[in-house]
Tab-separated table of C-alpha atoms in Angstrom:
chain	number	residue	atom	x	y	z
A	4	GLN	CA	107.394	62.866	101.428
A	5	VAL	CA	110.387	64.093	99.459
A	6	GLN	CA	113.394	65.119	101.534
A	7	LEU	CA	116.623	66.761	100.459
A	8	GLN	CA	119.868	66.745	102.413
A	9	GLU	CA	123.050	68.669	101.647
A	10	SER	CA	126.450	67.254	102.569
A	11	GLY	CA	130.050	68.309	102.147
A	12	PRO	CA	132.901	70.152	103.835
A	13	GLY	CA	132.022	73.108	106.011
A	14	LEU	CA	135.401	74.760	105.488
A	15	VAL	CA	137.170	75.378	102.182
A	16	LYS	CA	140.434	77.208	101.598
A	17	PRO	CA	140.569	80.199	99.246
A	18	SER	CA	141.295	79.323	95.599
A	19	GLN	CA	140.153	75.717	96.157
A	20	THR	CA	136.981	73.983	94.990
A	21	LEU	CA	133.767	73.892	96.997
A	22	SER	CA	131.995	70.551	96.519
A	23	LEU	CA	128.531	69.729	97.822
A	24	THR	CA	126.088	66.890	97.268
A	25	CYS	CA	122.324	66.870	97.671
A	26	SER	CA	120.755	63.499	98.446
A	27	VAL	CA	117.093	63.085	97.560
A	28	SER	CA	114.918	60.608	99.450
A	29	GLY	CA	111.226	59.766	99.375
A	30	GLY	CA	111.042	60.308	95.627
A	31	SER	CA	112.937	59.882	92.400
A	32	ILE	CA	115.308	62.471	91.014
A	33	SER	CA	114.109	61.363	87.589
A	34	SER	CA	110.687	62.081	86.184
A	35	ASP	CA	107.502	60.724	87.722
A	36	SER	CA	103.757	61.094	87.202
A	37	SER	CA	103.956	64.755	88.261
A	38	GLY	CA	106.464	65.603	85.601
A	39	VAL	CA	110.102	66.439	85.349
A	40	TYR	CA	111.722	68.387	88.122
A	41	TYR	CA	114.439	70.993	88.204
A	42	TRP	CA	117.043	70.306	90.911
A	43	ASN	CA	118.499	73.561	92.177
A	44	TRP	CA	121.266	75.059	94.237
A	45	ILE	CA	120.595	78.323	96.072
A	46	ARG	CA	122.823	80.156	98.525
A	47	GLN	CA	122.406	82.766	101.218
A	48	HIS	CA	125.266	84.937	102.347
A	49	PRO	CA	125.340	85.657	106.101
A	50	GLU	CA	122.464	87.940	107.058
A	51	LYS	CA	121.653	88.478	103.375
A	52	GLY	CA	119.073	87.443	100.807
A	53	LEU	CA	118.810	84.426	98.546
A	54	GLU	CA	120.864	83.907	95.390
A	55	TRP	CA	119.966	81.227	92.860
A	56	ILE	CA	123.047	79.334	91.664
A	57	GLY	CA	121.778	76.912	89.028
A	58	TYR	CA	119.688	73.854	88.229
A	59	ILE	CA	119.989	70.471	86.586
A	60	TYR	CA	117.462	68.111	85.064
A	61	TYR	CA	117.735	64.354	85.614
A	62	SER	CA	118.871	64.185	81.980
A	63	GLY	CA	121.928	66.249	82.833
A	64	ASP	CA	120.827	69.488	81.158
A	65	THR	CA	121.851	72.466	83.262
A	66	PHE	CA	121.319	76.205	83.540
A	67	SER	CA	123.562	78.365	85.683
A	68	ASN	CA	123.465	81.891	87.017
A	69	PRO	CA	125.656	83.897	84.616
A	70	SER	CA	127.384	85.483	87.612
A	71	LEU	CA	128.794	82.076	88.609
A	72	LYS	CA	128.741	80.116	85.370
A	73	SER	CA	132.482	80.296	84.668
A	74	ARG	CA	133.298	78.635	88.022
A	75	LEU	CA	130.358	76.275	88.332
A	76	THR	CA	129.660	72.636	87.558
A	77	ILE	CA	126.382	70.933	88.448
A	78	SER	CA	126.017	67.208	87.886
A	79	VAL	CA	123.498	64.451	88.618
A	80	ASP	CA	123.816	60.790	89.565
A	81	THR	CA	120.419	59.191	89.049
A	82	SER	CA	121.663	55.811	90.315
A	83	LYS	CA	122.341	57.397	93.711
A	84	ASN	CA	119.425	59.846	93.560
A	85	GLN	CA	121.866	62.703	94.101
A	86	PHE	CA	122.993	65.865	92.430
A	87	SER	CA	126.133	67.843	93.100
A	88	LEU	CA	127.690	71.293	92.975
A	89	LYS	CA	131.302	72.197	92.337
A	90	LEU	CA	132.382	75.824	92.566
A	91	ASN	CA	136.050	76.446	91.854
A	92	SER	CA	138.448	79.271	92.705
A	93	VAL	CA	136.462	80.214	95.785
A	94	THR	CA	136.992	83.383	97.796
A	95	ALA	CA	135.586	84.694	101.054
A	96	ALA	CA	132.659	86.059	99.021
A	97	ASP	CA	131.514	82.459	98.512
A	98	THR	CA	130.991	81.977	102.246
A	99	ALA	CA	127.287	81.239	102.569
A	100	VAL	CA	124.621	78.750	103.537
A	101	TYR	CA	124.036	76.521	100.531
A	102	PHE	CA	120.592	75.025	99.970
A	103	CYS	CA	119.438	72.429	97.499
A	104	ALA	CA	115.816	72.667	96.410
A	105	ARG	CA	113.358	70.995	94.076
A	106	MET	CA	111.484	73.104	91.573
A	107	ILE	CA	108.271	71.574	90.237
A	108	PRO	CA	106.812	72.253	86.782
A	109	ARG	CA	103.378	73.283	88.136
A	110	ALA	CA	104.313	76.976	88.244
A	111	ARG	CA	108.045	76.526	88.621
A	112	GLU	CA	108.143	77.016	92.384
A	113	PHE	CA	110.592	75.605	94.953
A	114	ASP	CA	108.394	73.193	96.877
A	115	HIS	CA	111.001	71.219	98.831
A	116	TRP	CA	114.276	72.446	100.318
A	117	GLY	CA	117.191	70.909	102.135
A	118	GLN	CA	118.032	72.256	105.574
A	119	GLY	CA	121.086	74.087	104.243
A	120	ILE	CA	124.795	73.732	104.934
A	121	LEU	CA	127.123	76.541	105.980
A	122	VAL	CA	130.303	76.663	103.939
A	123	THR	CA	133.034	78.998	105.116
A	124	VAL	CA	135.907	79.980	102.850
A	125	SER	CA	138.937	80.700	104.989
A	126	SER	CA	142.578	79.749	105.253
B	21	ASP	CA	118.173	89.321	85.013
B	22	ILE	CA	114.719	90.262	86.291
B	23	GLN	CA	115.113	92.416	89.385
B	24	LEU	CA	112.506	92.118	92.134
B	25	THR	CA	112.062	94.912	94.680
B	26	GLN	CA	110.144	94.287	97.883
B	27	SER	CA	108.680	96.933	100.132
B	28	PRO	CA	108.982	97.581	102.889
B	29	SER	CA	112.326	96.020	103.793
B	30	SER	CA	111.065	95.618	107.332
B	31	LEU	CA	107.930	96.306	109.293
B	32	SER	CA	106.774	96.153	112.882
B	33	ALA	CA	103.361	94.705	113.612
B	34	SER	CA	101.275	93.223	116.403
B	35	VAL	CA	99.460	89.934	116.654
B	36	GLY	CA	96.112	90.309	114.923
B	37	ASP	CA	97.284	93.006	112.505
B	38	ARG	CA	96.755	92.784	108.770
B	39	VAL	CA	100.113	92.866	106.977
B	40	THR	CA	100.766	93.563	103.305
B	41	ILE	CA	104.077	93.184	101.502
B	42	THR	CA	104.598	94.239	97.924
B	43	CYS	CA	106.943	92.915	95.248
B	44	ARG	CA	107.617	94.798	92.030
B	45	ALA	CA	109.375	93.280	89.034
B	46	ARG	CA	111.400	95.391	86.618
B	47	GLN	CA	109.719	93.540	83.720
B	48	THR	CA	106.764	91.235	83.435
B	49	VAL	CA	106.909	87.856	85.125
B	50	SER	CA	103.305	86.998	84.202
B	51	THR	CA	102.137	84.986	87.220
B	52	TYR	CA	105.401	83.084	87.714
B	53	LEU	CA	105.777	84.603	91.162
B	54	SER	CA	106.110	82.720	94.434
B	55	TRP	CA	106.304	83.796	98.072
B	56	TYR	CA	108.407	82.127	100.779
B	57	GLN	CA	108.673	82.478	104.528
B	58	GLN	CA	112.029	82.019	106.238
B	59	LYS	CA	112.742	81.777	109.946
B	60	PRO	CA	116.263	82.108	111.411
B	61	GLY	CA	118.428	79.062	110.779
B	62	LYS	CA	115.807	77.405	108.592
B	63	ALA	CA	115.223	76.885	104.910
B	64	PRO	CA	112.596	78.995	103.160
B	65	LYS	CA	109.082	77.562	103.094
B	66	LEU	CA	106.764	77.910	100.108
B	67	LEU	CA	103.583	79.858	100.899
B	68	ILE	CA	102.147	81.024	97.577
B	69	TYR	CA	102.808	79.907	94.002
B	70	ALA	CA	101.532	81.214	90.665
B	71	ALA	CA	101.070	84.601	92.344
B	72	SER	CA	97.842	83.684	94.148
B	73	SER	CA	97.650	79.935	94.777
B	74	LEU	CA	97.985	78.783	98.373
B	75	GLN	CA	100.432	75.933	98.910
B	76	SER	CA	98.896	72.883	100.562
B	77	GLY	CA	99.096	73.057	104.346
B	78	VAL	CA	99.618	76.830	104.498
B	79	PRO	CA	97.047	78.683	106.650
B	80	SER	CA	94.350	80.550	104.768
B	81	ARG	CA	95.296	83.847	106.448
B	82	PHE	CA	98.035	84.038	103.802
B	83	SER	CA	97.014	85.261	100.365
B	84	GLY	CA	98.703	86.526	97.236
B	85	SER	CA	97.609	88.668	94.320
B	86	GLY	CA	98.925	90.370	91.242
B	87	SER	CA	100.236	89.684	87.759
B	88	GLY	CA	102.715	91.198	85.370
B	89	THR	CA	104.965	93.401	87.471
B	90	ASP	CA	103.102	94.129	90.720
B	91	PHE	CA	102.339	91.590	93.424
B	92	THR	CA	101.265	91.520	97.041
B	93	LEU	CA	101.420	89.060	99.898
B	94	SER	CA	98.895	89.621	102.647
B	95	ILE	CA	98.515	88.116	106.081
B	96	SER	CA	94.968	88.771	107.272
B	97	SER	CA	95.559	88.385	111.008
B	98	LEU	CA	99.184	88.089	112.064
B	99	GLN	CA	99.942	85.168	114.374
B	100	PRO	CA	102.980	84.751	116.667
B	101	GLU	CA	104.468	82.135	114.351
B	102	ASP	CA	104.334	84.553	111.389
B	103	PHE	CA	107.191	86.746	112.599
B	104	ALA	CA	109.794	85.917	109.957
B	105	THR	CA	111.355	87.160	106.738
B	106	TYR	CA	109.354	86.907	103.511
B	107	TYR	CA	110.769	86.656	99.996
B	108	CYS	CA	109.196	86.879	96.570
B	109	GLN	CA	110.774	84.923	93.705
B	110	GLN	CA	110.246	84.892	89.951
B	111	SER	CA	110.527	81.879	87.699
B	112	TYR	CA	109.367	83.501	84.461
B	113	SER	CA	112.837	83.761	82.989
B	114	PRO	CA	116.130	82.320	84.247
B	115	PRO	CA	118.197	83.204	86.128
B	116	TRP	CA	115.521	82.830	88.788
B	117	THR	CA	115.706	85.797	91.146
B	118	PHE	CA	114.492	86.693	94.620
B	119	GLY	CA	113.429	89.925	96.222
B	120	GLN	CA	115.677	91.271	98.950
B	121	GLY	CA	113.290	90.170	101.689
B	122	THR	CA	110.863	91.793	104.123
B	123	LYS	CA	111.410	91.186	107.825
B	124	VAL	CA	108.228	91.174	109.896
B	125	GLU	CA	109.069	92.043	113.488
B	126	VAL	CA	107.180	92.330	116.738
B	127	LYS	CA	105.925	95.833	117.454
């Protein structure tokens, strides 16, 4: 059973860089018999809805939400079965629960999610 | 971006009720539409993919329908564990987008 787990600092100062890692266990971050997966970051502001941040393939190809693209870097480390998020120049508006999630090629749905990590931007 | 609008934003219902939630896309998403259930403090859980396919392990009281721009999620007989917030999500064209959510509360 595939499991995803987010890790990183829970508190980031304004103007600094938010860095998170998603560790994947129980399956490979690279392709398998089911196909090639999209590895995603999604966030949820307090008491709000869900906002998709971006995805990365195991090959390193990425696609980011245009609203965040200028501040965003998503990378993958297949040797560690991990992918990462870096969001720079953060403000209080970036305070949210950050989820990592796997999207499968069947109908491009998010079938596995991490538990989420709350990141607060505050001095 | 493809905007998704859910209605209602919230509803009150009783155990045993039939519940229907709608999701309307501003432009076609074909059948690249999924539904998720989220409980407080938890990650969303996939219920329905490809507009009408039931995810493995999800009770059959959940069903989805629609294509193009109009979709529905139905719960045939609401159970106590179904009180939660429900989101639709499109993956027809990136950036992937979510509806604003529908909170199903106890009447």
